[in-house]
Coordinates of N, CA and C in Angstrom, one line a residue:
M1 N 0.8 -1.3 0.0 CA 0.0 0.0 0.0 C 0.9 1.3 -0.1
F2 N 2.0 1.3 0.8 CA 2.9 2.3 1.0 C 3.5 2.6 -0.5
K3 N 3.8 1.5 -1.1 CA 4.6 1.6 -2.3 C 3.5 2.2 -3.4
I4 N 2.3 1.9 -3.5 CA 1.3 2.5 -4.3 C 1.2 4.0 -4.0
I5 N 1.1 4.3 -2.9 CA 1.0 5.9 -2.5 C 2.4 6.5 -3.1
N6 N 3.4 6.0 -2.8 CA 4.6 6.6 -3.2 C 4.8 6.7 -4.7
N7 N 4.3 5.7 -5.5 CA 4.2 5.8 -7.0 C 3.2 6.8 -7.5
L8 N 2.1 6.9 -6.9 CA 1.1 7.9 -7.2 C 1.7 9.3 -6.9
T9 N 2.4 9.6 -5.9 CA 2.9 10.8 -5.6 C 3.9 11.2 -6.6
K10 N 4.8 10.2 -7.0 CA 5.8 10.5 -8.0 C 5.1 10.8 -9.4
Y11 N 4.2 10.0 -9.6 CA 3.4 10.3 -10.9 C 2.8 11.7 -11.0
Y12 N 2.1 12.0 -9.7 CA 1.6 13.4 -9.7 C 2.7 14.6 -9.8
L13 N 3.7 14.4 -9.2 CA 4.8 15.4 -9.2 C 5.3 15.5 -10.7
I14 N 5.5 14.4 -11.3 CA 6.1 14.3 -12.8 C 5.0 15.2 -13.6
K15 N 3.7 14.7 -13.5 CA 2.7 15.5 -14.2 C 2.6 16.8 -14.0
K16 N 2.8 17.3 -12.8 CA 2.7 18.7 -12.4 C 3.9 19.4 -13.0
S17 N 5.1 18.6 -13.0 CA 6.4 19.4 -13.6 C 6.3 19.6 -15.1
V18 N 5.7 18.5 -15.7 CA 5.4 18.7 -17.1 C 4.6 19.7 -17.6
I19 N 3.5 19.9 -17.0 CA 2.5 20.8 -17.0 C 3.2 22.3 -16.9
F20 N 3.8 22.4 -15.7 CA 4.4 23.7 -15.4 C 5.6 24.0 -16.5
L21 N 6.4 23.2 -17.1 CA 7.3 23.4 -18.1 C 6.5 23.7 -19.4
L22 N 5.4 23.0 -19.8 CA 4.6 23.3 -21.0 C 4.1 24.8 -21.0
L23 N 3.6 25.2 -19.8 CA 3.0 26.4 -19.7 C 4.2 27.5 -19.8
F24 N 5.3 27.3 -19.1 CA 6.4 28.2 -19.1 C 6.9 28.4 -20.6
F25 N 7.0 27.2 -21.4 CA 7.4 27.3 -22.7 C 6.4 28.1 -23.6
I26 N 5.1 27.8 -23.4 CA 4.1 28.7 -24.2 C 4.3 30.0 -24.0
F27 N 4.3 30.6 -22.7 CA 4.4 32.0 -22.2 C 5.7 32.6 -22.7
S28 N 6.8 31.9 -22.8 CA 8.0 32.3 -23.2 C 8.0 32.7 -24.8
I29 N 7.4 31.8 -25.5 CA 7.3 31.8 -26.9 C 6.4 33.1 -27.2
K30 N 5.3 33.1 -26.5 CA 4.4 34.4 -26.7 C 5.1 35.7 -26.6
N31 N 5.9 35.8 -25.3 CA 6.7 37.0 -25.1 C 7.8 37.3 -26.1
L32 N 8.3 36.2 -26.6 CA 9.4 36.4 -27.6 C 8.8 37.1 -28.9
Y33 N 7.7 36.6 -29.3 CA 7.0 37.0 -30.6 C 6.2 38.3 -30.4
S34 N 5.9 38.5 -29.2 CA 4.9 39.6 -29.1 C 5.7 41.1 -29.3
V35 N 5.1 41.9 -30.2 CA 5.8 43.2 -30.6 C 4.9 44.3 -29.7
E36 N 5.7 45.3 -29.2 CA 4.9 46.4 -28.6 C 4.2 47.3 -29.6
K37 N 3.1 47.5 -29.4 CA 2.4 48.5 -30.2 C 3.0 50.0 -29.8
I38 N 2.8 50.7 -31.0 CA 3.3 52.2 -30.7 C 2.1 52.9 -30.8
Y39 N 1.7 53.6 -29.9 CA 0.5 54.6 -29.8 C 0.9 56.0 -30.1
L40 N 0.4 56.6 -31.1 CA 0.7 58.0 -31.5 C -0.5 58.8 -31.5
D41 N -0.3 60.0 -31.0 CA -1.4 61.0 -31.0 C -1.4 61.8 -32.4
L42 N -1.6 61.0 -33.4 CA -1.7 61.4 -34.8 C -3.1 60.7 -35.4
A43 N -3.5 61.3 -36.5 CA -4.6 61.0 -37.0 C -4.5 60.1 -38.4
N44 N -3.5 60.4 -39.1 CA -3.4 59.5 -40.4 C -2.0 59.0 -40.7
I45 N -1.9 58.0 -41.6 CA -0.6 57.5 -41.9 C -0.4 57.5 -43.4
K46 N 0.7 57.8 -43.8 CA 0.9 57.8 -45.3 C 2.1 57.1 -45.7
F47 N 2.1 56.3 -46.8 CA 3.3 55.7 -47.3 C 3.7 56.3 -48.6
V48 N 4.8 56.8 -48.7 CA 5.4 57.3 -50.0 C 6.8 56.9 -49.9
N49 N 7.2 56.7 -51.2 CA 8.7 56.3 -51.4 C 9.4 57.2 -52.3
E50 N 10.7 57.3 -52.0 CA 11.6 58.0 -52.8 C 11.5 57.6 -54.3
I51 N 11.5 58.6 -55.2 CA 11.5 58.3 -56.7 C 12.7 57.3 -57.0
N52 N 12.5 56.2 -57.7 CA 13.5 55.3 -58.1 C 14.4 54.7 -56.7
Y53 N 13.6 54.5 -55.8 CA 14.2 54.1 -54.4 C 14.7 52.6 -54.6
K54 N 14.2 51.8 -55.6 CA 14.5 50.4 -55.7 C 15.5 50.4 -56.8
N55 N 16.8 49.9 -56.4 CA 17.9 49.9 -57.3 C 18.6 48.6 -57.2
H56 N 18.2 47.7 -58.2 CA 18.6 46.2 -58.1 C 19.5 46.3 -59.4
E57 N 20.9 46.4 -59.1 CA 21.9 46.2 -60.3 C 22.5 45.0 -60.2
T58 N 22.0 44.0 -60.6 CA 22.8 42.6 -60.7 C 23.0 42.1 -62.1
S59 N 24.0 41.3 -62.3 CA 24.5 40.8 -63.6 C 23.5 39.7 -64.0
S60 N 23.0 39.0 -62.9 CA 22.2 37.8 -63.5 C 20.9 38.0 -62.5
Q61 N 19.9 37.4 -63.1 CA 18.5 37.4 -62.5 C 18.6 36.8 -61.0
L62 N 17.9 37.5 -60.1 CA 17.6 36.9 -58.8 C 16.1 36.7 -58.6
L63 N 15.7 35.7 -58.1 CA 14.2 35.3 -58.0 C 14.0 35.6 -56.5
I64 N 13.9 37.0 -56.2 CA 13.6 37.5 -54.8 C 12.1 37.6 -54.6
K65 N 11.7 37.0 -53.5 CA 10.3 36.9 -53.0 C 10.0 38.1 -52.1
T66 N 11.1 38.4 -51.2 CA 10.9 39.5 -50.3 C 10.6 40.8 -50.8
N67 N 9.7 41.5 -50.3 CA 9.1 42.7 -50.6 C 9.2 43.7 -49.6
L68 N 10.2 44.5 -49.5 CA 10.4 45.6 -48.4 C 9.1 46.5 -48.2
D69 N 8.7 46.9 -49.4 CA 7.6 47.9 -49.2 C 6.3 47.2 -48.6
K70 N 5.9 45.9 -48.9 CA 4.9 45.3 -48.4 C 5.1 44.9 -46.9
E71 N 6.3 44.5 -46.6 CA 6.7 44.1 -45.0 C 6.5 45.4 -44.3
I72 N 7.1 46.4 -44.8 CA 6.8 47.8 -43.8 C 5.6 48.2 -43.7
K73 N 4.7 48.1 -44.8 CA 3.3 48.5 -44.6 C 2.5 47.6 -43.7
E74 N 2.8 46.4 -43.8 CA 2.2 45.3 -42.8 C 2.5 45.7 -41.2
W75 N 4.0 45.8 -41.2 CA 4.4 46.2 -39.8 C 3.8 47.5 -39.2
A76 N 3.8 48.5 -40.1 CA 3.1 49.9 -39.6 C 1.8 49.7 -39.3
N77 N 0.9 49.1 -40.2 CA -0.4 48.8 -40.0 C -0.9 48.0 -38.8
N78 N 0.1 47.0 -38.4 CA -0.2 46.1 -37.2 C 0.4 46.8 -36.0
N79 N 1.4 47.6 -36.0 CA 2.1 48.0 -34.8 C 1.9 49.5 -34.5
I80 N 1.5 50.4 -35.4 CA 1.4 51.7 -35.1 C -0.1 52.0 -35.0
I81 N -0.5 52.3 -33.8 CA -1.9 52.6 -33.5 C -2.2 54.2 -33.4
L82 N -2.9 54.8 -34.4 CA -3.2 56.1 -34.3 C -4.3 56.6 -33.4
K83 N -4.1 57.5 -32.4 CA -5.2 57.9 -31.4 C -5.5 59.3 -31.5
G84 N -4.9 60.1 -32.4 CA -5.2 61.6 -32.4 C -6.4 61.9 -33.5
K85 N -6.5 63.3 -33.4 CA -7.4 63.9 -34.3 C -6.8 64.6 -35.3
N86 N -5.6 65.0 -35.1 CA -4.7 65.8 -36.1 C -3.3 65.2 -36.4
G87 N -2.8 65.6 -37.5 CA -1.4 65.2 -37.6 C -1.2 64.0 -38.5
L88 N 0.0 63.8 -38.9 CA 0.3 62.8 -40.0 C 1.7 62.1 -39.7
I89 N 1.7 60.7 -39.9 CA 2.9 60.1 -39.8 C 3.3 59.5 -41.3
T90 N 4.4 59.8 -41.9 CA 4.7 59.5 -43.1 C 5.9 58.5 -43.0
I91 N 5.7 57.5 -43.8 CA 6.8 56.3 -43.8 C 7.2 56.2 -45.2
K92 N 8.6 56.4 -45.3 CA 9.1 56.6 -46.8 C 10.4 55.7 -46.8
I93 N 10.3 55.0 -47.9 CA 11.6 54.1 -48.2 C 12.4 55.1 -49.0
L94 N 13.6 55.3 -48.6 CA 14.7 56.1 -49.4 C 15.5 55.2 -50.3
D95 N 15.9 54.1 -49.9 CA 16.8 53.1 -50.6 C 16.5 51.7 -50.5
E96 N 16.3 51.0 -51.4 CA 16.4 49.6 -51.3 C 17.3 49.0 -52.6
S97 N 18.5 48.9 -52.3 CA 19.6 48.5 -53.3 C 20.1 47.2 -53.2
I98 N 20.4 46.4 -54.2 CA 21.1 45.3 -54.2 C 22.0 45.3 -55.5
I99 N 23.2 45.2 -55.3 CA 24.2 45.2 -56.3 C 25.2 44.1 -56.1
D100 N 25.7 43.7 -57.3 CA 26.7 42.6 -57.3 C 28.0 43.1 -57.9
N101 N 29.0 42.3 -57.6 CA 30.5 42.6 -57.9 C 30.7 42.6 -59.4
F102 N 29.7 41.9 -60.2 CA 29.9 42.0 -61.7 C 29.5 43.3 -62.4
V103 N 28.7 44.1 -61.6 CA 28.3 45.3 -62.3 C 29.4 46.3 -62.3
E104 N 29.9 46.6 -63.4 CA 31.2 47.4 -63.8 C 31.5 48.6 -62.9
K105 N 30.6 49.3 -62.8 CA 30.7 50.6 -62.0 C 30.9 50.5 -60.5
H106 N 30.5 49.2 -60.0 CA 30.5 49.0 -58.6 C 31.8 47.9 -58.3
R107 N 32.5 47.6 -59.2 CA 33.6 46.6 -59.1 C 34.5 46.9 -58.1
R108 N 34.9 48.0 -57.9 CA 35.9 48.4 -56.9 C 35.5 48.2 -55.5
K109 N 34.2 48.2 -55.3 CA 33.6 47.9 -53.9 C 33.8 46.5 -53.6
F110 N 34.2 45.7 -54.5 CA 34.2 44.2 -54.1 C 35.6 43.7 -54.5
S111 N 36.6 44.4 -54.4 CA 38.1 44.1 -54.7 C 38.5 42.9 -53.9
F112 N 38.0 42.5 -52.8 CA 38.4 41.4 -51.9 C 37.9 40.1 -52.5
L113 N 37.1 39.9 -53.5 CA 36.5 38.8 -53.9 C 37.3 38.0 -55.0
P114 N 37.6 36.7 -54.9 CA 38.2 36.0 -55.9 C 37.5 35.9 -57.2
R115 N 38.1 35.6 -58.3 CA 37.4 35.5 -59.6 C 36.3 34.6 -59.7
D116 N 36.3 33.5 -59.0 CA 35.3 32.4 -59.0 C 34.1 32.7 -58.0
G117 N 34.0 33.8 -57.5 CA 33.0 34.1 -56.6 C 32.1 35.1 -57.1
I118 N 31.0 35.5 -56.3 CA 30.1 36.7 -56.7 C 29.5 37.1 -55.2
A119 N 29.4 38.4 -55.0 CA 29.1 39.0 -53.8 C 28.1 39.9 -54.0
Y120 N 27.2 40.0 -53.1 CA 26.0 41.1 -53.1 C 26.2 42.1 -52.0
K121 N 25.9 43.4 -52.2 CA 25.8 44.3 -51.2 C 24.3 44.8 -51.2
I122 N 23.6 44.9 -50.1 CA 22.3 45.2 -50.0 C 22.0 46.4 -49.0
N123 N 21.4 47.4 -49.3 CA 21.2 48.6 -48.5 C 19.7 48.9 -48.3
F124 N 19.3 49.1 -47.1 CA 17.9 49.6 -46.9 C 18.0 50.9 -46.0
K125 N 17.2 51.9 -46.6 CA 17.1 53.1 -45.8 C 15.8 53.5 -45.7
L126 N 15.3 53.9 -44.5 CA 13.9 54.1 -44.4 C 13.8 55.4 -43.4
K127 N 12.9 56.3 -43.6 CA 12.6 57.4 -42.9 C 11.1 57.5 -42.5
V128 N 11.0 57.7 -41.1 CA 9.6 58.1 -40.5 C 9.4 59.4 -40.1
I129 N 8.5 60.1 -40.5 CA 8.1 61.5 -40.1 C 7.0 61.7 -39.3
A130 N 7.0 62.3 -38.2 CA 5.8 62.5 -37.5 C 5.5 64.0 -37.4
E131 N 4.3 64.4 -37.9 CA 4.1 65.9 -37.9 C 2.7 66.3 -37.6
N132 N 2.6 67.4 -36.8 CA 1.3 67.9 -36.4 C 1.4 69.5 -36.5
K133 N 0.9 69.9 -37.7 CA 1.1 71.3 -37.9 C 0.2 72.2 -37.0
K134 N -0.8 71.6 -36.5 CA -1.7 72.3 -35.6 C -0.8 72.7 -34.2
N135 N -0.1 71.8 -33.8 CA 0.7 71.8 -32.7 C 2.0 72.4 -33.0
N136 N 2.4 72.5 -34.1 CA 3.7 73.1 -34.5 C 4.8 72.0 -34.1
S137 N 4.6 70.9 -34.1 CA 5.6 69.7 -33.8 C 5.8 68.8 -34.9
R138 N 7.1 68.3 -34.9 CA 7.7 67.6 -35.9 C 8.8 66.7 -35.4
A139 N 9.0 65.4 -35.7 CA 10.1 64.6 -35.5 C 10.2 63.6 -36.4
E140 N 11.4 63.1 -36.6 CA 11.8 62.1 -37.6 C 12.8 61.1 -37.2
V141 N 12.7 60.0 -37.7 CA 13.7 59.0 -37.5 C 14.2 58.5 -38.7
L142 N 15.5 58.0 -38.8 CA 16.1 57.5 -40.0 C 16.6 56.1 -39.6
S143 N 16.4 55.1 -40.4 CA 17.1 53.8 -40.1 C 17.8 53.3 -41.2
I144 N 19.0 52.9 -41.2 CA 19.7 52.4 -42.4 C 20.4 51.0 -41.9
V145 N 20.0 50.0 -42.7 CA 20.7 48.7 -42.4 C 21.3 48.3 -43.8
K146 N 22.6 47.6 -43.5 CA 23.3 47.3 -44.7 C 23.6 45.7 -44.5
G147 N 23.7 45.1 -45.6 CA 24.1 43.6 -45.4 C 24.9 43.2 -46.7
E148 N 25.5 42.1 -46.6 CA 26.3 41.5 -47.7 C 26.3 40.1 -47.7
K149 N 26.4 39.5 -48.9 CA 26.4 38.0 -49.0 C 27.5 37.5 -50.1
T150 N 28.3 36.7 -49.8 CA 29.3 36.2 -50.6 C 29.2 34.8 -51.0
F151 N 29.3 34.4 -52.3 CA 29.1 33.0 -52.8 C 30.5 32.8 -53.5
L152 N 31.2 31.9 -52.9 CA 32.5 31.3 -53.5 C 32.2 30.0 -54.3
G153 N 32.5 29.9 -55.6 CA 32.2 28.7 -56.3 C 30.9 29.1 -57.2
S154 N 30.5 27.8 -57.7 CA 29.2 28.0 -58.5 C 27.9 27.7 -57.7
F155 N 27.1 28.5 -57.8 CA 25.7 28.4 -57.1 C 24.6 28.7 -58.0
S156 N 23.4 27.9 -57.9 CA 22.3 28.1 -58.9 C 21.7 29.5 -58.5
I157 N 21.0 29.9 -59.3 CA 20.1 31.2 -59.2 C 19.2 31.0 -58.1
N158 N 18.7 29.7 -57.9 CA 17.7 29.4 -56.8 C 18.4 29.6 -55.5
D159 N 19.5 29.0 -55.5 CA 20.4 28.8 -54.3 C 20.7 30.3 -53.7
R160 N 21.1 31.2 -54.8 CA 21.5 32.5 -54.4 C 20.4 33.3 -53.9
S161 N 19.3 33.2 -54.7 CA 18.0 33.8 -54.5 C 17.4 33.5 -53.1
N162 N 17.5 32.2 -52.7 CA 17.1 31.8 -51.3 C 18.0 32.5 -50.1
A163 N 19.1 32.5 -50.4 CA 20.1 33.1 -49.4 C 20.0 34.6 -49.4
I164 N 19.8 35.2 -50.5 CA 19.4 36.7 -50.4 C 18.1 37.0 -49.8
D165 N 17.1 36.3 -50.1 CA 15.8 36.4 -49.4 C 16.1 36.3 -47.9
E166 N 16.6 35.2 -47.5 CA 17.0 35.1 -46.1 C 17.6 36.3 -45.4
L167 N 18.7 36.8 -46.1 CA 19.4 37.9 -45.6 C 18.6 39.3 -45.6
M168 N 17.7 39.4 -46.6 CA 16.9 40.4 -46.7 C 15.8 40.4 -45.5
N169 N 15.2 39.2 -45.2 CA 14.3 39.2 -44.2 C 14.8 39.5 -42.8
N170 N 16.1 39.0 -42.6 CA 17.0 39.4 -41.3 C 17.1 40.9 -41.3
M171 N 17.5 41.5 -42.4 CA 17.7 43.0 -42.4 C 16.3 43.6 -42.1
I172 N 15.3 43.2 -42.7 CA 14.0 43.9 -42.5 C 13.7 43.8 -41.0
N173 N 14.0 42.6 -40.3 CA 13.7 42.6 -38.8 C 14.5 43.6 -38.0
R174 N 15.8 43.8 -38.5 CA 16.8 44.7 -37.8 C 16.2 46.2 -38.0
L175 N 15.7 46.4 -39.3 CA 15.0 47.8 -39.7 C 13.9 48.0 -38.7
K176 N 13.0 47.0 -38.6 CA 11.8 47.3 -37.7 C 12.2 47.4 -36.2
N177 N 13.2 46.8 -35.8 CA 13.7 46.9 -34.4 C 14.2 48.4 -34.2
N178 N 15.0 48.7 -35.1 CA 15.6 50.1 -35.2 C 14.6 51.1 -35.0
L179 N 13.5 51.1 -36.0 CA 12.6 52.1 -35.9 C 11.7 52.0 -34.6
E180 N 11.4 51.0 -34.1 CA 10.6 50.9 -32.9 C 11.4 51.7 -31.7
K181 N 12.7 51.2 -31.6 CA 13.6 51.9 -30.6 C 13.8 53.5 -30.9
S182 N 14.0 53.7 -32.1 CA 14.2 55.2 -32.5 C 12.8 55.9 -32.3
M183 N 11.7 55.4 -32.6 CA 10.4 56.2 -32.4 C 10.1 56.4 -30.9
S184 N 10.5 55.3 -30.2 CA 10.3 55.5 -28.7 C 10.9 56.6 -28.1
K185 N 12.1 57.0 -28.7 CA 13.0 58.0 -28.1 C 12.6 59.5 -29.0
E186 N 12.6 59.4 -30.1 CA 12.5 60.6 -30.8 C 10.9 61.2 -31.0
F187 N 9.9 60.3 -30.7 CA 8.7 60.7 -31.0 C 7.9 61.0 -29.6
K188 N 8.7 61.5 -28.6 CA 8.1 61.8 -27.4 C 6.8 62.6 -27.3
D189 N 6.8 63.6 -28.3 CA 5.7 64.7 -28.3 C 4.4 64.0 -29.0
F190 N 4.7 62.8 -29.5 CA 3.5 62.2 -30.1 C 3.1 60.9 -29.6
L191 N 3.9 60.3 -28.6 CA 3.5 59.1 -27.9 C 2.3 59.4 -27.1
T192 N 1.5 58.4 -27.0 CA 0.3 58.3 -26.1 C 0.2 56.8 -25.6
N193 N -0.9 56.5 -24.9 CA -1.1 55.1 -24.5 C -2.4 54.8 -25.1
K194 N -2.8 53.4 -24.9 CA -4.0 52.9 -25.5 C -5.2 53.4 -24.9
Y195 N -5.2 53.9 -23.8 CA -6.3 54.2 -23.0 C -6.8 55.8 -23.4
N196 N -5.9 56.5 -24.2 CA -6.2 57.9 -24.4 C -7.2 57.9 -25.6

């Protein structure tokens, strides 16, 4: 009888530990992927891009699925909450460039690369401007993220495209994080909370 009680106690403790670990894991994942909303005392959001902001100068075709413009719009629409009656936030992509070392005018930037390789340089530059003319207030943040990817030897277009897509997605995540941090510092005149 004593043995049965002892086994039941062990079973109960193991079951309790497993449930606790499972709940801890679920809450950790939730906190890891939850993004802070940015509440602004502004009324409208506008997306405009610099003329010819997209500059893909590559000697061979890349099959890129990543769309910076779409990603930034989704991020802004999901994470920037407008609570004001006046004012405008403008999100502007200034530069999205992908160049490779085979483009003649950029060759000197890739002098480190051996002849049997190919390298790509990627630049993202984005500006966010908050403005309320009624209150005579304005603030802006600029985020620049740079990346590069080098391939030594022969790689298929698909392999290179997938690797560049992965790099671009990582860069976009860095861009979003930079914007969130910068906006929380520079947009103090416009920040509000969800209850206002």
